[in-house]
Short mmCIF file of C-alpha atoms in Angstrom, two decimals:
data_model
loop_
_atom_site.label_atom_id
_atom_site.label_comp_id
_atom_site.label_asym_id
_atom_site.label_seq_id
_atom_site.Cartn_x
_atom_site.Cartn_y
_atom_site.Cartn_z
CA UNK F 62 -26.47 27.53 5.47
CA UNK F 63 -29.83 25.80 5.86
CA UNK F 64 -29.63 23.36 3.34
CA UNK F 65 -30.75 20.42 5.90
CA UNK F 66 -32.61 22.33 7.71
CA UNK F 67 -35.39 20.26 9.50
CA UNK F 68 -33.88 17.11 8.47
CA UNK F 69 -32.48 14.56 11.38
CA UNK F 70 -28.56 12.59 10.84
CA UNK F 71 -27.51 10.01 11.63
CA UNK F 72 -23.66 9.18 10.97
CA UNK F 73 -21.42 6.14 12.22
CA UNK F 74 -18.21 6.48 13.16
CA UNK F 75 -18.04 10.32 13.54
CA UNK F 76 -15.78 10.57 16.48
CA UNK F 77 -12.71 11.94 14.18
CA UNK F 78 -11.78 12.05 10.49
CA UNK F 79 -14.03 12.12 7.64
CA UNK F 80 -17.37 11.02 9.80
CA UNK F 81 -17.01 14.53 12.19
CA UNK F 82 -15.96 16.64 9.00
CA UNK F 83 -19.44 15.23 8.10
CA UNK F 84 -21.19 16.07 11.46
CA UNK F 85 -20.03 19.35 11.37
CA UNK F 86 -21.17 19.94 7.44
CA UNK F 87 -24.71 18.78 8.72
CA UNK F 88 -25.11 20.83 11.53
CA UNK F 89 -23.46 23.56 10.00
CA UNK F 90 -26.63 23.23 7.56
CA UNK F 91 -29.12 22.87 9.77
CA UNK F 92 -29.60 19.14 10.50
CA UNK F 93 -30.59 17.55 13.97
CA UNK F 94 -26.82 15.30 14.41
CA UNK F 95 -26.45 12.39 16.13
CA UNK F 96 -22.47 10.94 16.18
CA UNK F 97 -22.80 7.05 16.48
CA UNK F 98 -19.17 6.17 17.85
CA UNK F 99 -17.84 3.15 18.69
CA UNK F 100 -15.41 5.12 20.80
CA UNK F 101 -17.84 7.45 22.92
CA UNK F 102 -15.69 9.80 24.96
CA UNK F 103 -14.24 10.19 21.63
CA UNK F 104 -17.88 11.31 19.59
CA UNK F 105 -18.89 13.00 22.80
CA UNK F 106 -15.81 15.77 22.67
CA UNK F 107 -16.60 16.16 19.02
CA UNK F 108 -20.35 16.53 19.64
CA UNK F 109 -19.64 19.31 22.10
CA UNK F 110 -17.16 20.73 19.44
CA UNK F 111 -19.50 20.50 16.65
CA UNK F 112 -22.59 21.68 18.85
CA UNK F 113 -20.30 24.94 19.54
CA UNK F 114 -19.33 25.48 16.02
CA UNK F 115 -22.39 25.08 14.51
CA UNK F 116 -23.89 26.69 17.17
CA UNK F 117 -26.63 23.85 17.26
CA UNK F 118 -28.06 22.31 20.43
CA UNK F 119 -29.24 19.58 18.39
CA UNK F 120 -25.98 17.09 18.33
CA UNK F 121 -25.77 13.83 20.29
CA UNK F 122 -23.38 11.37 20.83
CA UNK F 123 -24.49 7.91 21.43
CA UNK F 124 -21.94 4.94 21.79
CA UNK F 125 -22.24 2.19 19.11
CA UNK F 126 -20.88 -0.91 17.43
CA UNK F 127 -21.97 -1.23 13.98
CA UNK F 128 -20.64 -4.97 14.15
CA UNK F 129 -23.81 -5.70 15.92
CA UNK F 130 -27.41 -5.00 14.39
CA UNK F 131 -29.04 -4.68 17.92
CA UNK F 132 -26.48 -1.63 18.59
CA UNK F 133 -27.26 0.06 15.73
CA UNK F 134 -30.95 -0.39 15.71
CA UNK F 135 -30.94 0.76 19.49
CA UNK F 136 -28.78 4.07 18.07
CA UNK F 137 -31.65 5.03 15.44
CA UNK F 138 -34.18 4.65 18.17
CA UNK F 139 -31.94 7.19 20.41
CA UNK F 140 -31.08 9.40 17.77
CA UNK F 141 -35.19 9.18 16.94
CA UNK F 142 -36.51 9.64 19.91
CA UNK F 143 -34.22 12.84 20.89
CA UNK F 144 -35.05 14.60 17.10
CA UNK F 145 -38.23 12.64 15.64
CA UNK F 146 -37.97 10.71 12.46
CA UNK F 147 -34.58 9.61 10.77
CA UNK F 148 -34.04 11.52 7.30
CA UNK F 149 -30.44 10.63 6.28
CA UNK F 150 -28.32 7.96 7.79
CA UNK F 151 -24.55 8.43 6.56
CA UNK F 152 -22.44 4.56 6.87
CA UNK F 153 -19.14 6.47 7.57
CA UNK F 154 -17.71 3.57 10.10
CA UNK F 155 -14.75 1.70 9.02
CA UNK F 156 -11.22 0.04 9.33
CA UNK F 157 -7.99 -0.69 7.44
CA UNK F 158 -7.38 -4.56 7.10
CA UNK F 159 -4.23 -4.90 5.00
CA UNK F 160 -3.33 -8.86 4.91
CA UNK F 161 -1.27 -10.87 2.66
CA UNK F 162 -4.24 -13.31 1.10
CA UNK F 163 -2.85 -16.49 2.26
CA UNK F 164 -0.98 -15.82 5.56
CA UNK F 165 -4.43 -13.60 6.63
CA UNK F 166 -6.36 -15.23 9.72
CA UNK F 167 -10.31 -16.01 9.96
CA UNK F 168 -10.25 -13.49 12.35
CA UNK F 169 -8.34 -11.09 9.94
CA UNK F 170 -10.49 -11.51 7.49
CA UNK F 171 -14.08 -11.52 9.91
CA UNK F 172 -12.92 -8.48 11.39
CA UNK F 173 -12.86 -6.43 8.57
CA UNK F 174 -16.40 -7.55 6.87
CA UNK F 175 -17.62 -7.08 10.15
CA UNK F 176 -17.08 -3.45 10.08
CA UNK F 177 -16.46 -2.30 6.39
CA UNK F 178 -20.04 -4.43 5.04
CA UNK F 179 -21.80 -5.95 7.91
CA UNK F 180 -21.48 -2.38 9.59
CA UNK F 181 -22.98 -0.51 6.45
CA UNK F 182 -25.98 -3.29 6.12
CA UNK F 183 -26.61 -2.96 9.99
CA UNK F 184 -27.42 0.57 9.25
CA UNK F 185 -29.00 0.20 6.14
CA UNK F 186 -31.18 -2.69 7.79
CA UNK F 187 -32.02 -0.49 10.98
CA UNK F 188 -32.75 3.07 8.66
CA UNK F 189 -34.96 1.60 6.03
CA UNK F 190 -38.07 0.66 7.68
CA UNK F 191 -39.10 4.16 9.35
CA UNK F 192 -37.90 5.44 5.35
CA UNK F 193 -39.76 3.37 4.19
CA UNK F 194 -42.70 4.10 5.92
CA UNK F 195 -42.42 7.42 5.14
CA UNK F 196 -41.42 7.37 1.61
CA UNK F 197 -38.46 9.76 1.82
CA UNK F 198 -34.86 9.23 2.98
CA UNK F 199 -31.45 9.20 2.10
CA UNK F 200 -28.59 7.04 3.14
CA UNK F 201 -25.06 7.63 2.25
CA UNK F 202 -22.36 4.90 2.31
CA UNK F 203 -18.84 5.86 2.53
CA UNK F 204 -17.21 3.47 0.44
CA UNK F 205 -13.47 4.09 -1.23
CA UNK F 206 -11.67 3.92 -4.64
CA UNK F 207 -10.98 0.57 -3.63
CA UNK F 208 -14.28 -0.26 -4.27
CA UNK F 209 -12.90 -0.15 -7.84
CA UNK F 210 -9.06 0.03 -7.84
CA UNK F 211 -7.06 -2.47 -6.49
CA UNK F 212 -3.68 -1.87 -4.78
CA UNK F 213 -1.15 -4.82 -3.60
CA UNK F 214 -1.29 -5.59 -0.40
CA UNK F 215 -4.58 -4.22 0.64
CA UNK F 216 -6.78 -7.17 0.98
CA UNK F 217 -8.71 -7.87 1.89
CA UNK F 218 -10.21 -4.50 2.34
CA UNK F 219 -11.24 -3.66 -1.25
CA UNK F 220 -12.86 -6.93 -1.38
CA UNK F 221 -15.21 -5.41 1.37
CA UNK F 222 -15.13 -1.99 -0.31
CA UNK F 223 -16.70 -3.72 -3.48
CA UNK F 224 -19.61 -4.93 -1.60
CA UNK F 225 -20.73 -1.53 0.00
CA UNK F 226 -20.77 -0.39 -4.19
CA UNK F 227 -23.08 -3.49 -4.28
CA UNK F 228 -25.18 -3.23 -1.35
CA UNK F 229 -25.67 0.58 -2.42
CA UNK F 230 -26.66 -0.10 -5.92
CA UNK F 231 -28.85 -3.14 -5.05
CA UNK F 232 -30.65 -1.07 -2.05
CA UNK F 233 -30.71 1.83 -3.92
CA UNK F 234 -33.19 0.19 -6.76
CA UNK F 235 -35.19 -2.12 -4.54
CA UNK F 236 -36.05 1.32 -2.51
CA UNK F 237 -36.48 3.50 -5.33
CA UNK F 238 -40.32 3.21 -5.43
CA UNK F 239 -40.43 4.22 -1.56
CA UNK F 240 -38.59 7.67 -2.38
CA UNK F 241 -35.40 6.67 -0.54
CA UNK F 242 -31.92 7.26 -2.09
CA UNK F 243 -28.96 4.85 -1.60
CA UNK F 244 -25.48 5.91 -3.01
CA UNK F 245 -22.44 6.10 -2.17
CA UNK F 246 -18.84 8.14 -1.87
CA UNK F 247 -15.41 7.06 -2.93
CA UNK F 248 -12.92 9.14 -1.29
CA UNK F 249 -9.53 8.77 -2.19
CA UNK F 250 -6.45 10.07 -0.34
CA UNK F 251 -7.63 12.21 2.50
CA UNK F 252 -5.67 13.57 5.13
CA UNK F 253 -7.37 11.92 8.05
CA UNK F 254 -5.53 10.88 11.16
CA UNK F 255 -5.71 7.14 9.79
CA UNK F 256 -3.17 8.57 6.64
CA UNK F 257 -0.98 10.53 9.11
CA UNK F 258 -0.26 7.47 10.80
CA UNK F 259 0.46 5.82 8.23
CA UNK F 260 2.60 8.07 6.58
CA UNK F 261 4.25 8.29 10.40
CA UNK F 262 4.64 4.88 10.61
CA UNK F 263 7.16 4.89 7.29
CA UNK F 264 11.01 4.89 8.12
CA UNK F 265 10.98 8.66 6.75
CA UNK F 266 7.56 10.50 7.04
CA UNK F 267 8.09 12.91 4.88
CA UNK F 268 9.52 10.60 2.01
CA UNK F 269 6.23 8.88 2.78
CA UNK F 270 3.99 12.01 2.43
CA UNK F 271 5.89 13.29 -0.96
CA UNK F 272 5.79 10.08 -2.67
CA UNK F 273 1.66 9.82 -2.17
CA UNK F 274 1.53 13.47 -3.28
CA UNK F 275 3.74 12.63 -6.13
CA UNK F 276 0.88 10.19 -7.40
CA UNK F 277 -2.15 12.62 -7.38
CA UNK F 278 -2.75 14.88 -10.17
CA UNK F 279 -3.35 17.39 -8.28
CA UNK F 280 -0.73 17.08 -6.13
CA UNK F 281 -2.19 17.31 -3.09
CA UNK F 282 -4.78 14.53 -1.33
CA UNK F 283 -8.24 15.31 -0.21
CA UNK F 284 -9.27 16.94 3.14
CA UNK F 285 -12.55 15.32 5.20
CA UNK F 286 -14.60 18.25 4.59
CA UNK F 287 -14.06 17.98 1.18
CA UNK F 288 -15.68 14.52 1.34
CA UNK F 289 -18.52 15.85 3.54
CA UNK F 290 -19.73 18.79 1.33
CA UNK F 291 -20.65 15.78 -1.22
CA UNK F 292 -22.27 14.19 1.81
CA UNK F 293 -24.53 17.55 2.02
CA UNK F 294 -25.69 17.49 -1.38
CA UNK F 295 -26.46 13.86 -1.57
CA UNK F 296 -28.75 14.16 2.32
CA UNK F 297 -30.42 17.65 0.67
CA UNK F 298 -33.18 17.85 -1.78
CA UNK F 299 -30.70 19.35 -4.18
CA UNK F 300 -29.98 15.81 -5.38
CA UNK F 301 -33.58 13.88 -5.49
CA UNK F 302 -32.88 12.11 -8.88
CA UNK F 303 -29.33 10.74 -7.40
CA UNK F 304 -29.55 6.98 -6.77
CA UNK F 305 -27.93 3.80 -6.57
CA UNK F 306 -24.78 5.91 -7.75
CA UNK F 307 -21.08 6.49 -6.58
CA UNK F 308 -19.72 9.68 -6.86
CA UNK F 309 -15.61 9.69 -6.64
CA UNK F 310 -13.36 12.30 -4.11
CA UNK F 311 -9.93 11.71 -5.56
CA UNK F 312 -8.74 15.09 -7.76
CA UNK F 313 -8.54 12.65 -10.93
CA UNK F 314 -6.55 9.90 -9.32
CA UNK F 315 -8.48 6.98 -10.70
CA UNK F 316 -8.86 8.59 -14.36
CA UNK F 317 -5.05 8.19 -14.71
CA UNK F 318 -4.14 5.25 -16.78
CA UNK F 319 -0.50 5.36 -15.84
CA UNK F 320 2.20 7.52 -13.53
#
């Protein structure tokens, strides 16, 4: 249970779903946590849950908009001056922007780069100097399988989703001589709020729910701390040789050529 222990977290938008299962993973290991939330009475109950879990007293919530560099650069400097030096920065923050390509506003279409890539370089960008510096780190992006799998009707998310694959690969080389690891995850279906309400949203939520489960080979979808266990190993220096790589959370969904 101390596999981060010493090191100090950083992870956006870890109010709820797969960014707290990741919170709690960290702190459950022995990392200093800070929850940057866009939403902060929402990352300040889950800090207080996490910091009572994990029995830590080293979890902070600090409110911030990973649409804007400033905010993000002003949350390492928080989450750095209340635990020292940033080790691992996890890029967890993100939306669903599902648009039909030529009825899809500016707006639609600004809103969800703003978040799903701007957001991940704005923490990149404010993370890799102190790294740097110090020639060690790891960052984590939280990417998706439609960083490589395209379904109708999605965009343009996965054209967003295939940048953070990009950004992590290119980072991930052009920092390799300072020590610090970029890479990725690409969850697939995971039961976080965002796919309940989707799956409530349907006509019949249950139809809904049996027809994605009817898809996965293993008949089931993914649960967040599934996704954050990878998130462990990839922070901890069980993985030092791991960079500029995406590994896939899907049970097998991706390998299958046809239903």
């Amino acid at each position: 249970m101390n596999r981060l222990a010493g090191k100090v977290a950083m992870i956006t938008g870890a109010g709820r779903g797969i960014g707290a299962a990741i919170a709690l993973a960290f702190a459950r290991e022995g990392a200093a946590v800070a929850l940057a939330e866009l939403d902060i009475e929402t990352a300040q109950a889950t800090a207080e849950r996490i910091a009572k879990e994990a029995n830590s007293t080293r979890v902070v919530a600090i409110g911030t908009d990973v649409t804007q560099s400033a905010s993000v650069k002003e949350a390492v400097a928080q989450t750095e001056s209340a635990f020292g030096p940033l080790d691992v920065l996890v890029n967890n923050a993100g939306i669903n922007v599902f648009c039909d390509p030529l009825t899809m506003t500016d707006e639609d279409w600004r809103r969800c780069f703003a978040v799903d890539l701007d957001g991940v370089w704005n923490g990149c960008r404010a993370a890799l100097p102190g790294m740097v510096e110090r020639g060690a780190g790891s960052i984590v992006n939280i990417a998706s399988t439609h960083s490589f799998k395209i379904i109708p009707g999605c965009f343009p998310y996965p054209v967003a989703k295939h940048g953070v694959i990009g950004l992590t690969r290119a980072l991930g080389i052009e920092y390799a001589p300072n020590n610090v690891r970029v890479n990725a995850i690409a969850p697939g279906y995971i039961e976080t709020q965002l796919t309940l309400d989707w799956w409530n949203g349907q006509p019949d939520p249950q139809v809904a729910r049996q027809a994605t489960l009817d898809l996965q080979p293993m008949k089931r979808v993914g649960q967040p701390q599934e996704v954050a266990l990878t998130a462990v190993f990839l922070a901890s220096d069980e993985a030092p040789f791991i960079n500029a790589s995406c590994i896939t959370i899907d049970g097998g969904r991706s390998a299958l050529y046809h239903d």
